[in-house]
């Protein structure tokens, strides 16, 4: 199924709504019969799609959508396990995007560098704070970002952010305005939606 622009569409197995493939979550059946989230939509095998929300995931489990879609018996799967897999997949995608932005020189890291960038005329698209940033510094950066209507999210720890950037621990990064930043913001919204529903 394709839409007029030629992009592929799929139907949610739970609510039966047709959407762009990229807006749905794909699930595949592992060789051991367990259901896996295929967030990047690249794993081999038959796929089953659902909307990116808790109500469709719940309905898919109640209606045995996975068994019907895979045309095989599959191991019992719990809603919280699918949510956990999905959160991990979204977080991994965000990490990958930040890594790409770093390689292309679109990341500013370090609390003082981020604060300086927020005060400049060339404001960033988004700011990411570590989970373990000190509350005083975090509040200062958050207030500065919010005053300029810049998305400020809190995710990952200092050590992981530092490793991703090939540096010591980093508690704050800012991403310049670019298409990657738009994709990161989209994924952050998806993650927030998932965490809100858990």
Short mmCIF file of N, CA and C in Angstrom, two decimals:
data_model
loop_
_atom_site.label_atom_id
_atom_site.label_comp_id
_atom_site.label_asym_id
_atom_site.label_seq_id
_atom_site.Cartn_x
_atom_site.Cartn_y
_atom_site.Cartn_z
N UNK A 1 0.84 -1.17 0.00
CA UNK A 1 0.00 0.00 0.00
C UNK A 1 0.89 1.24 0.00
N UNK A 2 0.66 2.16 -0.91
CA UNK A 2 1.42 3.41 -0.95
C UNK A 2 0.45 4.58 -1.06
N UNK A 3 0.91 5.72 -0.61
CA UNK A 3 0.07 6.92 -0.73
C UNK A 3 0.41 7.63 -2.02
N UNK A 4 -0.24 8.73 -2.27
CA UNK A 4 -0.05 9.45 -3.53
C UNK A 4 1.39 9.89 -3.75
N UNK A 5 2.10 10.24 -2.68
CA UNK A 5 3.48 10.70 -2.84
C UNK A 5 4.44 9.55 -3.08
N UNK A 6 3.95 8.33 -3.00
CA UNK A 6 4.79 7.18 -3.29
C UNK A 6 5.44 6.55 -2.08
N UNK A 7 5.27 7.14 -0.89
CA UNK A 7 5.84 6.55 0.33
C UNK A 7 5.03 5.36 0.79
N UNK A 8 5.69 4.34 1.32
CA UNK A 8 4.96 3.14 1.74
C UNK A 8 4.08 3.39 2.96
N UNK A 9 2.94 2.74 2.95
CA UNK A 9 2.02 2.81 4.08
C UNK A 9 1.77 1.40 4.60
N UNK A 10 1.45 1.33 5.89
CA UNK A 10 1.08 0.07 6.52
C UNK A 10 -0.13 0.33 7.38
N UNK A 11 -0.79 -0.75 7.77
CA UNK A 11 -1.98 -0.65 8.60
C UNK A 11 -1.67 -1.12 10.01
N UNK A 12 -2.12 -0.37 10.99
CA UNK A 12 -1.96 -0.77 12.39
C UNK A 12 -2.78 -2.03 12.61
N UNK A 13 -2.17 -3.04 13.18
CA UNK A 13 -2.86 -4.30 13.42
C UNK A 13 -3.96 -4.19 14.45
N UNK A 14 -3.93 -3.17 15.29
CA UNK A 14 -4.93 -3.02 16.35
C UNK A 14 -6.10 -2.14 15.93
N UNK A 15 -5.82 -0.91 15.51
CA UNK A 15 -6.91 0.03 15.19
C UNK A 15 -7.26 0.06 13.71
N UNK A 16 -6.44 -0.62 12.88
CA UNK A 16 -6.66 -0.74 11.44
C UNK A 16 -6.54 0.59 10.69
N UNK A 17 -5.83 1.55 11.26
CA UNK A 17 -5.59 2.83 10.61
C UNK A 17 -4.38 2.71 9.69
N UNK A 18 -4.50 3.18 8.46
CA UNK A 18 -3.37 3.18 7.52
C UNK A 18 -2.56 4.46 7.72
N UNK A 19 -1.25 4.29 7.90
CA UNK A 19 -0.35 5.43 8.11
C UNK A 19 0.94 5.19 7.36
N UNK A 20 1.74 6.25 7.26
CA UNK A 20 3.07 6.09 6.70
C UNK A 20 3.83 5.07 7.54
N UNK A 21 4.57 4.23 6.88
CA UNK A 21 5.33 3.17 7.54
C UNK A 21 6.22 3.73 8.65
N UNK A 22 6.83 4.89 8.40
CA UNK A 22 7.75 5.48 9.37
C UNK A 22 7.05 5.95 10.65
N UNK A 23 5.73 6.12 10.60
CA UNK A 23 4.98 6.58 11.77
C UNK A 23 4.47 5.43 12.63
N UNK A 24 4.71 4.21 12.20
CA UNK A 24 4.26 3.04 12.95
C UNK A 24 5.45 2.30 13.53
N UNK A 25 5.17 1.42 14.47
CA UNK A 25 6.20 0.58 15.07
C UNK A 25 6.09 -0.81 14.45
N UNK A 26 7.23 -1.35 14.02
CA UNK A 26 7.25 -2.68 13.40
C UNK A 26 7.73 -3.70 14.42
N UNK A 27 7.08 -4.85 14.43
CA UNK A 27 7.46 -5.96 15.29
C UNK A 27 7.78 -7.15 14.40
N UNK A 28 8.76 -7.94 14.81
CA UNK A 28 9.11 -9.15 14.07
C UNK A 28 9.15 -10.32 15.05
N UNK A 29 9.12 -11.51 14.48
CA UNK A 29 9.16 -12.73 15.27
C UNK A 29 10.59 -13.28 15.26
N UNK A 30 11.17 -13.44 16.44
CA UNK A 30 12.52 -14.00 16.56
C UNK A 30 12.46 -15.50 16.32
N UNK A 31 13.58 -16.13 16.00
CA UNK A 31 13.59 -17.58 15.78
C UNK A 31 13.05 -18.39 16.96
N UNK A 32 13.21 -17.86 18.18
CA UNK A 32 12.70 -18.59 19.35
C UNK A 32 11.21 -18.34 19.60
N UNK A 33 10.56 -17.56 18.73
CA UNK A 33 9.13 -17.30 18.84
C UNK A 33 8.77 -16.09 19.67
N UNK A 34 9.76 -15.32 20.11
CA UNK A 34 9.46 -14.12 20.89
C UNK A 34 9.24 -12.93 19.95
N UNK A 35 8.42 -12.01 20.40
CA UNK A 35 8.11 -10.81 19.62
C UNK A 35 9.15 -9.74 19.95
N UNK A 36 9.75 -9.16 18.90
CA UNK A 36 10.77 -8.13 19.07
C UNK A 36 10.34 -6.83 18.42
N UNK A 37 10.71 -5.72 19.03
CA UNK A 37 10.50 -4.41 18.42
C UNK A 37 11.58 -4.21 17.36
N UNK A 38 11.16 -3.87 16.14
CA UNK A 38 12.10 -3.57 15.05
C UNK A 38 11.96 -2.09 14.73
N UNK A 39 12.49 -1.25 15.61
CA UNK A 39 12.28 0.19 15.51
C UNK A 39 12.87 0.78 14.24
N UNK A 40 14.00 0.27 13.81
CA UNK A 40 14.63 0.79 12.59
C UNK A 40 14.02 0.18 11.33
N UNK A 41 13.15 -0.80 11.51
CA UNK A 41 12.43 -1.46 10.41
C UNK A 41 13.38 -2.07 9.39
N UNK A 42 14.37 -2.80 9.91
CA UNK A 42 15.37 -3.41 9.03
C UNK A 42 15.54 -4.90 9.25
N UNK A 43 14.95 -5.45 10.29
CA UNK A 43 15.14 -6.87 10.56
C UNK A 43 14.41 -7.71 9.53
N UNK A 44 14.95 -8.88 9.21
CA UNK A 44 14.30 -9.73 8.21
C UNK A 44 13.03 -10.38 8.75
N UNK A 45 12.20 -10.80 7.85
CA UNK A 45 10.99 -11.54 8.23
C UNK A 45 9.75 -10.69 8.12
N UNK A 46 8.65 -11.37 8.32
CA UNK A 46 7.34 -10.74 8.25
C UNK A 46 7.19 -9.75 9.40
N UNK A 47 6.61 -8.61 9.13
CA UNK A 47 6.43 -7.59 10.16
C UNK A 47 4.97 -7.35 10.48
N UNK A 48 4.73 -6.99 11.73
CA UNK A 48 3.41 -6.58 12.18
C UNK A 48 3.57 -5.16 12.70
N UNK A 49 2.64 -4.28 12.35
CA UNK A 49 2.75 -2.86 12.70
C UNK A 49 1.65 -2.45 13.67
N UNK A 50 1.99 -1.52 14.56
CA UNK A 50 0.99 -0.87 15.41
C UNK A 50 1.31 0.62 15.47
N UNK A 51 0.31 1.38 15.88
CA UNK A 51 0.54 2.81 16.12
C UNK A 51 1.48 2.95 17.32
N UNK A 52 2.03 4.12 17.45
CA UNK A 52 3.00 4.39 18.51
C UNK A 52 2.28 4.89 19.75
N UNK A 53 1.38 4.10 20.30
CA UNK A 53 0.75 4.48 21.56
C UNK A 53 0.30 3.25 22.33
N UNK A 54 0.09 3.45 23.61
CA UNK A 54 -0.21 2.37 24.53
C UNK A 54 -1.53 1.69 24.20
N UNK A 55 -2.53 2.46 23.79
CA UNK A 55 -3.84 1.86 23.52
C UNK A 55 -3.76 0.85 22.38
N UNK A 56 -3.01 1.15 21.34
CA UNK A 56 -2.88 0.21 20.22
C UNK A 56 -2.04 -1.00 20.61
N UNK A 57 -1.00 -0.80 21.40
CA UNK A 57 -0.21 -1.94 21.87
C UNK A 57 -1.06 -2.87 22.73
N UNK A 58 -1.84 -2.28 23.62
CA UNK A 58 -2.72 -3.07 24.48
C UNK A 58 -3.74 -3.84 23.66
N UNK A 59 -4.36 -3.14 22.70
CA UNK A 59 -5.36 -3.79 21.84
C UNK A 59 -4.73 -4.89 21.00
N UNK A 60 -3.51 -4.68 20.53
CA UNK A 60 -2.82 -5.70 19.73
C UNK A 60 -2.62 -6.98 20.54
N UNK A 61 -2.28 -6.82 21.80
CA UNK A 61 -2.10 -8.00 22.65
C UNK A 61 -3.43 -8.70 22.93
N UNK A 62 -4.48 -7.92 23.20
CA UNK A 62 -5.79 -8.50 23.49
C UNK A 62 -6.39 -9.22 22.29
N UNK A 63 -6.15 -8.67 21.09
CA UNK A 63 -6.75 -9.24 19.87
C UNK A 63 -5.86 -10.31 19.21
N UNK A 64 -4.77 -10.68 19.85
CA UNK A 64 -3.83 -11.66 19.27
C UNK A 64 -3.34 -11.24 17.89
N UNK A 65 -3.09 -9.96 17.73
CA UNK A 65 -2.64 -9.41 16.44
C UNK A 65 -1.30 -10.02 16.02
N UNK A 66 -0.42 -10.27 16.98
CA UNK A 66 0.90 -10.79 16.63
C UNK A 66 0.80 -12.22 16.08
N UNK A 67 0.02 -13.06 16.73
CA UNK A 67 -0.13 -14.43 16.25
C UNK A 67 -0.75 -14.45 14.86
N UNK A 68 -1.78 -13.65 14.68
CA UNK A 68 -2.43 -13.60 13.36
C UNK A 68 -1.51 -13.00 12.31
N UNK A 69 -0.83 -11.93 12.65
CA UNK A 69 0.03 -11.25 11.68
C UNK A 69 1.23 -12.07 11.26
N UNK A 70 1.82 -12.78 12.21
CA UNK A 70 2.98 -13.62 11.89
C UNK A 70 2.57 -14.96 11.29
N UNK A 71 1.28 -15.29 11.44
CA UNK A 71 0.75 -16.58 10.97
C UNK A 71 1.47 -17.75 11.62
N UNK A 72 1.89 -17.52 12.85
CA UNK A 72 2.59 -18.56 13.62
C UNK A 72 2.28 -18.33 15.09
N UNK A 73 2.48 -19.36 15.87
CA UNK A 73 2.39 -19.20 17.32
C UNK A 73 3.60 -18.41 17.78
N UNK A 74 3.39 -17.54 18.73
CA UNK A 74 4.51 -16.80 19.30
C UNK A 74 4.44 -16.89 20.82
N UNK A 75 5.57 -16.68 21.44
CA UNK A 75 5.62 -16.74 22.90
C UNK A 75 4.75 -15.63 23.49
N UNK A 76 4.16 -15.88 24.65
CA UNK A 76 3.38 -14.82 25.30
C UNK A 76 4.25 -13.59 25.53
N UNK A 77 3.69 -12.45 25.31
CA UNK A 77 4.45 -11.21 25.47
C UNK A 77 3.66 -10.26 26.37
N UNK A 78 4.37 -9.60 27.27
CA UNK A 78 3.74 -8.66 28.20
C UNK A 78 3.86 -7.24 27.65
N UNK A 79 2.88 -6.44 27.95
CA UNK A 79 2.86 -5.05 27.50
C UNK A 79 4.09 -4.29 28.01
N UNK A 80 4.44 -4.50 29.29
CA UNK A 80 5.59 -3.76 29.83
C UNK A 80 6.89 -4.16 29.15
N UNK A 81 7.00 -5.39 28.67
CA UNK A 81 8.20 -5.82 27.94
C UNK A 81 8.30 -5.10 26.59
N UNK A 82 7.17 -4.98 25.89
CA UNK A 82 7.17 -4.25 24.61
C UNK A 82 7.51 -2.78 24.84
N UNK A 83 6.96 -2.19 25.89
CA UNK A 83 7.26 -0.79 26.20
C UNK A 83 8.74 -0.61 26.52
N UNK A 84 9.31 -1.55 27.28
CA UNK A 84 10.73 -1.47 27.63
C UNK A 84 11.60 -1.55 26.37
N UNK A 85 11.28 -2.50 25.49
CA UNK A 85 12.02 -2.63 24.23
C UNK A 85 11.92 -1.36 23.39
N UNK A 86 10.71 -0.81 23.35
CA UNK A 86 10.47 0.39 22.55
C UNK A 86 11.23 1.59 23.11
N UNK A 87 11.22 1.77 24.43
CA UNK A 87 11.98 2.87 25.05
C UNK A 87 13.46 2.73 24.76
N UNK A 88 13.98 1.52 24.89
CA UNK A 88 15.40 1.29 24.60
C UNK A 88 15.73 1.61 23.15
N UNK A 89 14.84 1.22 22.24
CA UNK A 89 15.09 1.47 20.81
C UNK A 89 15.09 2.97 20.51
N UNK A 90 14.16 3.71 21.10
CA UNK A 90 14.10 5.16 20.87
C UNK A 90 15.34 5.83 21.46
N UNK A 91 15.73 5.44 22.67
CA UNK A 91 16.93 6.01 23.29
C UNK A 91 18.16 5.72 22.44
N UNK A 92 18.26 4.51 21.90
CA UNK A 92 19.40 4.17 21.06
C UNK A 92 19.43 5.02 19.79
N UNK A 93 18.25 5.27 19.22
CA UNK A 93 18.20 6.10 18.02
C UNK A 93 18.65 7.53 18.34
N UNK A 94 18.24 8.05 19.49
CA UNK A 94 18.66 9.39 19.90
C UNK A 94 20.18 9.44 20.07
N UNK A 95 20.74 8.41 20.71
CA UNK A 95 22.20 8.34 20.87
C UNK A 95 22.90 8.33 19.51
N UNK A 96 22.38 7.53 18.59
CA UNK A 96 22.98 7.46 17.25
C UNK A 96 22.93 8.81 16.54
N UNK A 97 21.80 9.50 16.66
CA UNK A 97 21.66 10.81 16.01
C UNK A 97 22.61 11.84 16.62
N UNK A 98 22.78 11.79 17.93
CA UNK A 98 23.72 12.71 18.58
C UNK A 98 25.14 12.42 18.11
N UNK A 99 25.47 11.14 17.96
CA UNK A 99 26.79 10.77 17.45
C UNK A 99 27.03 11.29 16.05
N UNK A 100 26.02 11.20 15.20
CA UNK A 100 26.14 11.72 13.83
C UNK A 100 26.31 13.24 13.86
N UNK A 101 25.52 13.91 14.71
CA UNK A 101 25.62 15.37 14.82
C UNK A 101 27.01 15.79 15.32
N UNK A 102 27.56 15.02 16.24
CA UNK A 102 28.92 15.32 16.74
C UNK A 102 29.93 15.24 15.61
N UNK A 103 29.82 14.17 14.81
CA UNK A 103 30.78 13.99 13.71
C UNK A 103 30.66 15.09 12.67
N UNK A 104 29.47 15.66 12.53
CA UNK A 104 29.29 16.72 11.54
C UNK A 104 29.47 18.11 12.16
N UNK A 105 29.92 18.17 13.41
CA UNK A 105 30.24 19.44 14.05
C UNK A 105 29.03 20.27 14.47
N UNK A 106 27.91 19.62 14.75
CA UNK A 106 26.69 20.35 15.11
C UNK A 106 26.35 20.27 16.59
N UNK A 107 27.32 19.83 17.40
CA UNK A 107 27.11 19.69 18.84
C UNK A 107 28.06 20.62 19.59
N UNK A 108 27.53 21.31 20.59
CA UNK A 108 28.33 22.09 21.53
C UNK A 108 28.16 21.39 22.87
N UNK A 109 29.27 21.11 23.56
CA UNK A 109 29.16 20.37 24.82
C UNK A 109 29.84 21.11 25.96
N UNK A 110 29.35 20.83 27.16
CA UNK A 110 29.87 21.47 28.37
C UNK A 110 28.91 22.54 28.84
N UNK A 111 28.75 22.64 30.14
CA UNK A 111 27.74 23.57 30.67
C UNK A 111 28.01 25.02 30.30
N UNK A 112 29.26 25.47 30.44
CA UNK A 112 29.55 26.87 30.13
C UNK A 112 29.39 27.15 28.64
N UNK A 113 29.84 26.23 27.79
CA UNK A 113 29.70 26.41 26.34
C UNK A 113 28.23 26.46 25.94
N UNK A 114 27.41 25.63 26.57
CA UNK A 114 25.97 25.63 26.26
C UNK A 114 25.34 26.94 26.74
N UNK A 115 25.69 27.39 27.94
CA UNK A 115 25.15 28.67 28.44
C UNK A 115 25.56 29.83 27.53
N UNK A 116 26.81 29.83 27.09
CA UNK A 116 27.28 30.89 26.18
C UNK A 116 26.51 30.86 24.87
N UNK A 117 26.27 29.66 24.35
CA UNK A 117 25.53 29.54 23.09
C UNK A 117 24.09 30.03 23.25
N UNK A 118 23.49 29.74 24.41
CA UNK A 118 22.12 30.19 24.66
C UNK A 118 22.03 31.72 24.75
N UNK A 119 23.12 32.37 25.15
CA UNK A 119 23.14 33.83 25.24
C UNK A 119 23.45 34.49 23.90
N UNK A 120 23.96 33.72 22.96
CA UNK A 120 24.36 34.29 21.67
C UNK A 120 23.16 34.46 20.74
N UNK A 121 23.39 35.11 19.63
CA UNK A 121 22.33 35.30 18.63
C UNK A 121 22.05 34.01 17.88
N UNK A 122 23.03 33.13 17.79
CA UNK A 122 22.91 31.87 17.06
C UNK A 122 22.46 30.77 18.03
N UNK A 123 21.18 30.79 18.42
CA UNK A 123 20.69 29.85 19.42
C UNK A 123 20.57 28.44 18.85
N UNK A 124 20.72 27.43 19.72
CA UNK A 124 20.62 26.04 19.26
C UNK A 124 19.16 25.62 19.06
N UNK A 125 18.98 24.47 18.45
CA UNK A 125 17.64 23.92 18.25
C UNK A 125 17.14 23.25 19.52
N UNK A 126 18.06 22.60 20.24
CA UNK A 126 17.67 21.91 21.47
C UNK A 126 18.85 21.78 22.41
N UNK A 127 18.52 21.57 23.68
CA UNK A 127 19.53 21.37 24.71
C UNK A 127 19.20 20.05 25.40
N UNK A 128 20.23 19.26 25.65
CA UNK A 128 20.05 17.99 26.34
C UNK A 128 20.89 18.01 27.61
N UNK A 129 20.23 17.80 28.74
CA UNK A 129 20.91 17.76 30.04
C UNK A 129 21.00 16.32 30.51
N UNK A 130 22.06 16.00 31.23
CA UNK A 130 22.20 14.64 31.76
C UNK A 130 21.24 14.46 32.93
N UNK A 131 20.90 13.21 33.21
CA UNK A 131 20.03 12.90 34.35
C UNK A 131 20.68 13.28 35.67
N UNK A 132 22.01 13.23 35.72
CA UNK A 132 22.71 13.46 36.97
C UNK A 132 23.41 14.83 37.04
N UNK A 133 22.88 15.80 36.30
CA UNK A 133 23.42 17.16 36.37
C UNK A 133 23.02 17.76 37.72
N UNK A 134 23.84 18.64 38.26
CA UNK A 134 23.48 19.27 39.54
C UNK A 134 22.23 20.12 39.32
N UNK A 135 21.38 20.16 40.32
CA UNK A 135 20.10 20.86 40.15
C UNK A 135 20.29 22.35 39.88
N UNK A 136 21.28 22.98 40.52
CA UNK A 136 21.50 24.42 40.32
C UNK A 136 21.89 24.72 38.87
N UNK A 137 22.84 23.96 38.33
CA UNK A 137 23.28 24.18 36.95
C UNK A 137 22.17 23.81 35.97
N UNK A 138 21.50 22.70 36.25
CA UNK A 138 20.40 22.27 35.39
C UNK A 138 19.30 23.31 35.30
N UNK A 139 18.94 23.88 36.46
CA UNK A 139 17.90 24.91 36.48
C UNK A 139 18.34 26.16 35.72
N UNK A 140 19.61 26.53 35.86
CA UNK A 140 20.13 27.72 35.17
C UNK A 140 20.05 27.53 33.65
N UNK A 141 20.49 26.37 33.16
CA UNK A 141 20.44 26.11 31.71
C UNK A 141 18.99 26.01 31.24
N UNK A 142 18.17 25.31 32.02
CA UNK A 142 16.76 25.13 31.64
C UNK A 142 16.05 26.49 31.53
N UNK A 143 16.26 27.37 32.52
CA UNK A 143 15.63 28.70 32.47
C UNK A 143 16.08 29.48 31.25
N UNK A 144 17.37 29.42 30.96
CA UNK A 144 17.91 30.13 29.80
C UNK A 144 17.31 29.59 28.50
N UNK A 145 17.19 28.27 28.40
CA UNK A 145 16.62 27.65 27.19
C UNK A 145 15.14 27.99 27.06
N UNK A 146 14.41 27.90 28.17
CA UNK A 146 12.97 28.17 28.13
C UNK A 146 12.68 29.63 27.80
N UNK A 147 13.56 30.54 28.24
CA UNK A 147 13.33 31.96 27.94
C UNK A 147 13.43 32.24 26.44
N UNK A 148 14.16 31.38 25.73
CA UNK A 148 14.28 31.54 24.27
C UNK A 148 13.44 30.52 23.52
N UNK A 149 12.56 29.82 24.26
CA UNK A 149 11.64 28.82 23.68
C UNK A 149 12.40 27.70 22.96
N UNK A 150 13.46 27.22 23.61
CA UNK A 150 14.28 26.13 23.07
C UNK A 150 13.97 24.87 23.87
N UNK A 151 13.74 23.78 23.17
CA UNK A 151 13.47 22.50 23.83
C UNK A 151 14.65 22.11 24.70
N UNK A 152 14.35 21.75 25.94
CA UNK A 152 15.38 21.31 26.88
C UNK A 152 14.92 19.99 27.48
N UNK A 153 15.63 18.91 27.16
CA UNK A 153 15.27 17.58 27.64
C UNK A 153 16.34 17.06 28.58
N UNK A 154 15.96 16.11 29.41
CA UNK A 154 16.90 15.51 30.35
C UNK A 154 16.93 14.01 30.10
N UNK A 155 18.12 13.49 29.74
CA UNK A 155 18.23 12.09 29.35
C UNK A 155 19.69 11.64 29.43
N UNK A 156 19.91 10.40 29.77
CA UNK A 156 21.23 9.76 29.85
C UNK A 156 22.04 10.33 31.02
N UNK A 157 23.15 9.70 31.32
CA UNK A 157 24.01 10.21 32.39
C UNK A 157 25.26 10.87 31.80
N UNK A 158 25.97 11.61 32.66
CA UNK A 158 27.14 12.39 32.22
C UNK A 158 28.17 11.51 31.52
N UNK A 159 28.40 10.34 32.10
CA UNK A 159 29.44 9.45 31.56
C UNK A 159 29.09 8.99 30.15
N UNK A 160 27.83 8.58 29.94
CA UNK A 160 27.41 8.12 28.62
C UNK A 160 27.49 9.23 27.58
N UNK A 161 27.05 10.43 27.95
CA UNK A 161 27.12 11.57 27.02
C UNK A 161 28.58 11.87 26.68
N UNK A 162 29.44 11.85 27.69
CA UNK A 162 30.86 12.09 27.45
C UNK A 162 31.47 11.05 26.53
N UNK A 163 31.15 9.77 26.76
CA UNK A 163 31.66 8.70 25.90
C UNK A 163 31.20 8.89 24.46
N UNK A 164 29.94 9.25 24.31
CA UNK A 164 29.37 9.45 22.98
C UNK A 164 30.11 10.56 22.22
N UNK A 165 30.55 11.57 22.96
CA UNK A 165 31.25 12.69 22.34
C UNK A 165 32.76 12.50 22.30
N UNK A 166 33.24 11.39 22.86
CA UNK A 166 34.68 11.14 22.89
C UNK A 166 35.40 12.06 23.84
N UNK A 167 34.73 12.44 24.93
CA UNK A 167 35.30 13.39 25.89
C UNK A 167 35.09 12.86 27.30
N UNK A 168 35.48 13.68 28.27
CA UNK A 168 35.20 13.36 29.67
C UNK A 168 33.70 13.51 29.89
N UNK A 169 33.27 13.34 31.13
CA UNK A 169 31.85 13.47 31.44
C UNK A 169 31.32 14.82 30.95
N UNK A 170 30.13 14.79 30.39
CA UNK A 170 29.46 16.01 29.94
C UNK A 170 28.04 16.01 30.49
N UNK A 171 27.66 17.12 31.13
CA UNK A 171 26.32 17.18 31.71
C UNK A 171 25.36 17.99 30.86
N UNK A 172 25.85 18.65 29.82
CA UNK A 172 24.96 19.42 28.95
C UNK A 172 25.53 19.48 27.54
N UNK A 173 24.63 19.32 26.57
CA UNK A 173 25.01 19.51 25.17
C UNK A 173 23.91 20.31 24.49
N UNK A 174 24.28 21.00 23.44
CA UNK A 174 23.31 21.74 22.62
C UNK A 174 23.52 21.32 21.18
N UNK A 175 22.43 21.21 20.44
CA UNK A 175 22.51 20.83 19.03
C UNK A 175 22.07 22.01 18.18
N UNK A 176 22.91 22.34 17.21
CA UNK A 176 22.60 23.44 16.31
C UNK A 176 21.38 23.11 15.46
N UNK A 177 20.76 24.14 14.91
CA UNK A 177 19.58 23.95 14.06
C UNK A 177 19.99 23.24 12.78
N UNK A 178 19.39 22.07 12.56
CA UNK A 178 19.68 21.25 11.38
C UNK A 178 18.61 20.17 11.28
N UNK A 179 18.62 19.42 10.20
CA UNK A 179 17.61 18.37 10.04
C UNK A 179 17.77 17.29 11.10
N UNK A 180 18.99 17.02 11.53
CA UNK A 180 19.21 16.03 12.59
C UNK A 180 18.53 16.48 13.88
N UNK A 181 18.60 17.76 14.18
CA UNK A 181 17.97 18.28 15.39
C UNK A 181 16.47 18.07 15.35
N UNK A 182 15.86 18.25 14.18
CA UNK A 182 14.42 18.02 14.04
C UNK A 182 14.08 16.57 14.32
N UNK A 183 14.91 15.66 13.82
CA UNK A 183 14.68 14.24 14.05
C UNK A 183 14.86 13.89 15.52
N UNK A 184 15.87 14.46 16.17
CA UNK A 184 16.08 14.21 17.60
C UNK A 184 14.88 14.72 18.40
N UNK A 185 14.37 15.90 18.06
CA UNK A 185 13.20 16.45 18.77
C UNK A 185 11.99 15.54 18.59
N UNK A 186 11.80 15.00 17.39
CA UNK A 186 10.70 14.07 17.12
C UNK A 186 10.84 12.82 17.99
N UNK A 187 12.05 12.27 18.06
CA UNK A 187 12.29 11.06 18.86
C UNK A 187 12.14 11.36 20.36
N UNK A 188 12.55 12.54 20.80
CA UNK A 188 12.37 12.92 22.21
C UNK A 188 10.89 13.01 22.55
N UNK A 189 10.08 13.52 21.63
CA UNK A 189 8.63 13.59 21.86
C UNK A 189 8.04 12.19 21.95
N UNK A 190 8.50 11.29 21.09
CA UNK A 190 8.03 9.90 21.14
C UNK A 190 8.41 9.24 22.47
N UNK A 191 9.63 9.47 22.92
CA UNK A 191 10.09 8.90 24.18
C UNK A 191 9.28 9.45 25.34
N UNK A 192 9.04 10.75 25.32
CA UNK A 192 8.24 11.38 26.38
C UNK A 192 6.83 10.78 26.40
N UNK A 193 6.25 10.58 25.23
CA UNK A 193 4.91 9.98 25.14
C UNK A 193 4.92 8.58 25.73
N UNK A 194 5.92 7.79 25.40
CA UNK A 194 6.02 6.43 25.94
C UNK A 194 6.17 6.44 27.46
N UNK A 195 7.04 7.30 27.96
CA UNK A 195 7.29 7.35 29.40
C UNK A 195 6.09 7.87 30.16
N UNK A 196 5.32 8.75 29.54
CA UNK A 196 4.11 9.26 30.16
C UNK A 196 3.07 8.16 30.31
N UNK A 197 3.02 7.25 29.33
CA UNK A 197 2.01 6.21 29.32
C UNK A 197 2.37 5.01 30.19
N UNK A 198 3.65 4.91 30.57
CA UNK A 198 4.07 3.74 31.37
C UNK A 198 3.53 3.86 32.78
#
